[in-house]
């Protein structure tokens, strides 16, 4: 069975601090896909990134960066120089195919204080 | 390019009633998945529709049913509502045959059962 664990329930940081959101996953599949979604108070899940299991290259997109390590089954998300607009619940998700059901973690609520 | 849309935004029902939620997928997408998100939890997969057929189903009772129309839009029906059905219902669309099959989510319908 697939499982995603986000051990951090809530994180609070002061604006401009860096913050890392942890994600640990479990799967028996050799091919799988990992995702991060952002859920602002409005409720919509906003897609941030998708990573394939055979591509361990880290990725940077502006202030966002992702560290994928198969050896530790982790896919961590770092926000550099956080901003108030980054305040949201962030979900890590796993699937063995893009169109099969996503298995979500319980989410991490990030509060960025001005 | 219109994203995933859902209606209504909010809904209040009483126990035992029936409810229908609607979803229009992102342009170019042919697959619709429905998720239930209870307060403080990650989304849980209900079912997925492709070519007007239920393709996959999560661990939800038969009270939950759906439909997909020729224009790829979809409905989620819940019969005999229980208090525990109160949740945010999210619709996600994707392209089953496409190279990029990431699931993109709508803003959700918040259902309250009294």
CSV table of C-alpha atoms in Angstrom, one decimal:
chain,number,residue,atom,x,y,z
A,1,UNK,CA,0.0,0.0,0.0
A,2,UNK,CA,1.1,3.5,-0.6
A,3,UNK,CA,1.5,6.0,2.2
A,4,UNK,CA,2.6,9.6,2.6
A,5,UNK,CA,3.6,11.1,5.9
A,6,UNK,CA,3.9,14.8,6.6
A,7,UNK,CA,5.0,14.8,10.2
A,8,UNK,CA,4.8,18.6,10.6
A,9,UNK,CA,1.2,19.5,11.3
A,10,UNK,CA,1.8,23.3,11.6
A,11,UNK,CA,4.8,25.5,11.1
A,12,UNK,CA,5.0,29.2,11.9
A,13,UNK,CA,7.8,31.4,10.5
A,14,UNK,CA,8.6,35.1,10.3
A,15,UNK,CA,8.6,36.7,6.9
A,16,UNK,CA,11.8,36.3,4.9
A,17,UNK,CA,12.8,33.1,6.9
A,18,UNK,CA,13.5,29.9,5.0
A,19,UNK,CA,11.3,27.0,5.7
A,20,UNK,CA,11.4,23.3,4.8
A,21,UNK,CA,8.3,21.1,4.6
A,22,UNK,CA,9.0,17.4,5.1
A,23,UNK,CA,7.4,14.5,3.1
A,24,UNK,CA,8.2,10.8,3.6
A,25,UNK,CA,6.6,8.3,1.4
A,26,UNK,CA,6.1,4.5,1.2
A,27,UNK,CA,5.5,2.5,-1.9
A,28,UNK,CA,6.3,-0.9,-3.4
A,29,UNK,CA,6.2,0.4,-6.9
A,30,UNK,CA,9.4,1.0,-8.8
A,31,UNK,CA,7.8,3.7,-10.9
A,32,UNK,CA,5.9,6.3,-9.1
A,33,UNK,CA,5.2,10.1,-9.1
A,34,UNK,CA,5.4,12.6,-6.3
A,35,UNK,CA,3.5,15.9,-6.1
A,36,UNK,CA,3.3,19.0,-4.0
A,37,UNK,CA,0.0,21.0,-3.9
A,38,UNK,CA,-0.7,24.2,-2.1
A,39,UNK,CA,-4.2,24.8,-0.6
A,40,UNK,CA,-4.8,28.5,0.3
A,41,UNK,CA,-7.8,29.4,2.5
A,42,UNK,CA,-10.0,29.5,-0.6
A,43,UNK,CA,-9.8,25.7,-0.7
A,44,UNK,CA,-8.5,25.1,-4.2
A,45,UNK,CA,-5.6,22.7,-4.5
A,46,UNK,CA,-2.9,24.4,-6.6
A,47,UNK,CA,-0.4,22.1,-8.4
A,48,UNK,CA,3.2,23.1,-7.6
A,49,UNK,CA,5.4,20.2,-8.9
A,50,UNK,CA,5.5,16.7,-10.1
A,51,UNK,CA,8.6,14.4,-9.9
A,52,UNK,CA,9.1,11.0,-11.4
A,53,UNK,CA,10.8,8.2,-9.4
A,54,UNK,CA,13.5,7.8,-12.0
A,55,UNK,CA,14.5,11.5,-11.9
A,56,UNK,CA,16.2,12.4,-8.7
A,57,UNK,CA,17.4,15.7,-9.9
A,58,UNK,CA,16.5,18.5,-7.5
A,59,UNK,CA,14.5,21.4,-8.8
A,60,UNK,CA,14.3,25.1,-8.2
A,61,UNK,CA,11.6,27.4,-9.3
A,62,UNK,CA,12.0,30.9,-8.0
A,63,UNK,CA,11.8,30.8,-4.2
A,64,UNK,CA,10.7,27.2,-4.3
A,65,UNK,CA,13.0,24.2,-4.3
A,66,UNK,CA,12.5,20.4,-4.0
A,67,UNK,CA,14.9,17.8,-2.7
A,68,UNK,CA,14.0,14.2,-3.8
A,69,UNK,CA,16.0,11.4,-2.2
A,70,UNK,CA,15.0,7.9,-3.0
A,71,UNK,CA,17.5,6.5,-0.4
A,72,UNK,CA,15.4,8.0,2.4
A,73,UNK,CA,12.1,8.0,0.6
A,74,UNK,CA,11.8,11.7,1.1
A,75,UNK,CA,10.6,14.6,-1.1
A,76,UNK,CA,11.1,17.8,0.9
A,77,UNK,CA,10.0,21.3,-0.1
A,78,UNK,CA,11.9,24.4,0.8
A,79,UNK,CA,10.6,28.0,0.5
A,80,UNK,CA,13.3,30.6,0.6
A,81,UNK,CA,12.7,34.1,1.9
A,82,UNK,CA,9.1,33.2,2.8
A,83,UNK,CA,6.3,35.7,2.2
A,84,UNK,CA,2.9,36.2,3.8
A,85,UNK,CA,1.3,34.9,0.6
A,86,UNK,CA,3.0,31.6,1.1
A,87,UNK,CA,0.6,31.0,4.1
A,88,UNK,CA,-1.4,27.9,3.2
A,89,UNK,CA,-1.7,24.2,3.8
A,90,UNK,CA,0.8,22.2,1.7
A,91,UNK,CA,0.1,18.6,0.7
A,92,UNK,CA,2.5,16.0,-0.6
A,93,UNK,CA,1.0,13.3,-2.7
A,94,UNK,CA,2.0,10.0,-4.3
A,95,UNK,CA,0.7,7.9,-7.2
A,96,UNK,CA,2.1,5.1,-9.4
A,97,UNK,CA,0.7,6.7,-12.5
A,98,UNK,CA,-0.4,10.2,-13.3
A,99,UNK,CA,-4.0,9.2,-13.7
A,100,UNK,CA,-4.4,6.8,-10.8
A,101,UNK,CA,-5.7,8.0,-7.4
A,102,UNK,CA,-3.4,10.4,-5.6
A,103,UNK,CA,-2.6,9.4,-2.0
A,104,UNK,CA,-2.2,12.5,0.1
A,105,UNK,CA,-0.4,13.2,3.3
A,106,UNK,CA,-2.4,15.0,6.0
A,107,UNK,CA,-0.8,18.3,5.1
A,108,UNK,CA,1.3,20.9,6.8
A,109,UNK,CA,-0.2,24.3,7.7
A,110,UNK,CA,2.4,27.0,7.1
A,111,UNK,CA,1.8,30.4,8.6
A,112,UNK,CA,4.1,33.3,7.6
A,113,UNK,CA,4.0,36.2,9.9
A,114,UNK,CA,4.8,39.7,8.7
B,1,UNK,CA,-7.7,28.8,-20.6
B,2,UNK,CA,-10.4,28.0,-18.1
B,3,UNK,CA,-9.4,25.8,-15.3
B,4,UNK,CA,-11.5,23.2,-13.4
B,5,UNK,CA,-14.8,24.6,-12.3
B,6,UNK,CA,-17.2,23.3,-9.7
B,7,UNK,CA,-20.7,24.2,-8.5
B,8,UNK,CA,-22.1,25.0,-6.2
B,9,UNK,CA,-19.5,26.6,-3.9
B,10,UNK,CA,-21.4,25.9,-0.7
B,11,UNK,CA,-24.3,23.6,0.1
B,12,UNK,CA,-26.2,22.9,3.3
B,13,UNK,CA,-28.4,19.8,3.5
B,14,UNK,CA,-30.0,17.8,6.3
B,15,UNK,CA,-29.5,14.1,7.1
B,16,UNK,CA,-31.2,11.7,4.7
B,17,UNK,CA,-31.3,14.1,1.8
B,18,UNK,CA,-29.6,13.7,-1.5
B,19,UNK,CA,-27.1,16.1,-3.1
B,20,UNK,CA,-25.6,16.5,-6.6
B,21,UNK,CA,-22.3,18.3,-7.2
B,22,UNK,CA,-21.0,19.3,-10.6
B,23,UNK,CA,-17.6,19.6,-12.2
B,24,UNK,CA,-16.3,20.9,-15.5
B,25,UNK,CA,-12.8,19.8,-16.4
B,26,UNK,CA,-10.0,21.9,-17.7
B,27,UNK,CA,-9.9,22.4,-21.4
B,28,UNK,CA,-8.4,19.4,-23.2
B,29,UNK,CA,-8.9,17.0,-20.3
B,30,UNK,CA,-11.0,13.9,-20.6
B,31,UNK,CA,-10.7,12.4,-17.1
B,32,UNK,CA,-12.4,13.5,-13.9
B,33,UNK,CA,-11.6,12.3,-10.4
B,34,UNK,CA,-13.5,13.2,-7.2
B,35,UNK,CA,-12.0,13.5,-3.7
B,36,UNK,CA,-13.5,14.1,-0.3
B,37,UNK,CA,-11.5,16.2,2.2
B,38,UNK,CA,-12.6,16.2,5.8
B,39,UNK,CA,-11.6,19.1,8.0
B,40,UNK,CA,-7.9,18.9,8.9
B,41,UNK,CA,-7.3,15.9,6.6
B,42,UNK,CA,-5.8,15.3,3.2
B,43,UNK,CA,-8.2,14.5,0.3
B,44,UNK,CA,-9.4,11.0,-0.1
B,45,UNK,CA,-10.1,9.5,-3.5
B,46,UNK,CA,-13.8,8.7,-4.2
B,47,UNK,CA,-13.8,7.6,-7.9
B,48,UNK,CA,-12.6,8.5,-11.3
B,49,UNK,CA,-14.5,8.7,-14.6
B,50,UNK,CA,-13.2,8.3,-18.2
B,51,UNK,CA,-15.2,7.8,-21.4
B,52,UNK,CA,-18.4,8.1,-19.3
B,53,UNK,CA,-17.4,5.0,-17.2
B,54,UNK,CA,-16.3,4.7,-13.6
B,55,UNK,CA,-12.7,3.7,-14.1
B,56,UNK,CA,-11.5,3.4,-10.5
B,57,UNK,CA,-13.2,3.6,-7.1
B,58,UNK,CA,-11.9,4.3,-3.6
B,59,UNK,CA,-13.3,3.0,-0.3
B,60,UNK,CA,-16.6,4.8,-0.3
B,61,UNK,CA,-20.1,3.2,0.0
B,62,UNK,CA,-22.6,2.9,-2.8
B,63,UNK,CA,-24.4,6.0,-1.6
B,64,UNK,CA,-21.7,7.8,-3.5
B,65,UNK,CA,-22.3,7.6,-7.3
B,66,UNK,CA,-21.3,9.6,-10.3
B,67,UNK,CA,-21.7,10.3,-13.9
B,68,UNK,CA,-19.7,11.7,-16.7
B,69,UNK,CA,-21.2,13.3,-19.7
B,70,UNK,CA,-20.1,13.3,-23.4
B,71,UNK,CA,-18.6,16.8,-22.9
B,72,UNK,CA,-16.4,15.3,-20.1
B,73,UNK,CA,-18.2,17.2,-17.3
B,74,UNK,CA,-19.1,15.1,-14.3
B,75,UNK,CA,-21.5,14.9,-11.4
B,76,UNK,CA,-21.1,13.4,-7.9
B,77,UNK,CA,-24.3,12.2,-6.2
B,78,UNK,CA,-24.6,11.3,-2.6
B,79,UNK,CA,-27.8,9.7,-1.3
B,80,UNK,CA,-29.0,9.4,2.3
B,81,UNK,CA,-26.7,12.0,3.6
B,82,UNK,CA,-25.0,11.4,7.0
B,83,UNK,CA,-23.4,14.0,9.3
B,84,UNK,CA,-20.0,12.5,8.4
B,85,UNK,CA,-20.5,13.4,4.8
B,86,UNK,CA,-19.8,17.0,5.7
B,87,UNK,CA,-16.6,17.9,3.9
B,88,UNK,CA,-15.0,19.7,1.0
B,89,UNK,CA,-15.5,17.8,-2.2
B,90,UNK,CA,-12.8,18.4,-4.8
B,91,UNK,CA,-12.9,17.6,-8.5
B,92,UNK,CA,-9.7,17.0,-10.4
B,93,UNK,CA,-9.2,16.7,-14.1
B,94,UNK,CA,-6.5,15.2,-16.2
B,95,UNK,CA,-5.8,13.7,-19.6
B,96,UNK,CA,-5.6,9.9,-19.6
B,97,UNK,CA,-4.0,9.6,-23.0
B,98,UNK,CA,-1.8,12.7,-22.7
B,99,UNK,CA,1.8,13.0,-22.0
B,100,UNK,CA,1.1,15.3,-19.0
B,101,UNK,CA,-1.4,13.6,-16.9
B,102,UNK,CA,-1.1,15.6,-13.7
B,103,UNK,CA,-4.4,16.1,-11.9
B,104,UNK,CA,-5.5,19.7,-11.6
B,105,UNK,CA,-8.1,20.6,-9.0
B,106,UNK,CA,-11.1,22.8,-8.9
B,107,UNK,CA,-12.1,25.2,-6.0
B,108,UNK,CA,-14.3,22.5,-4.4
B,109,UNK,CA,-17.8,22.4,-3.0
B,110,UNK,CA,-18.2,22.7,0.7
B,111,UNK,CA,-21.0,20.4,1.9
B,112,UNK,CA,-22.5,20.8,5.3
B,113,UNK,CA,-24.9,18.2,6.6
B,114,UNK,CA,-27.1,19.2,9.6
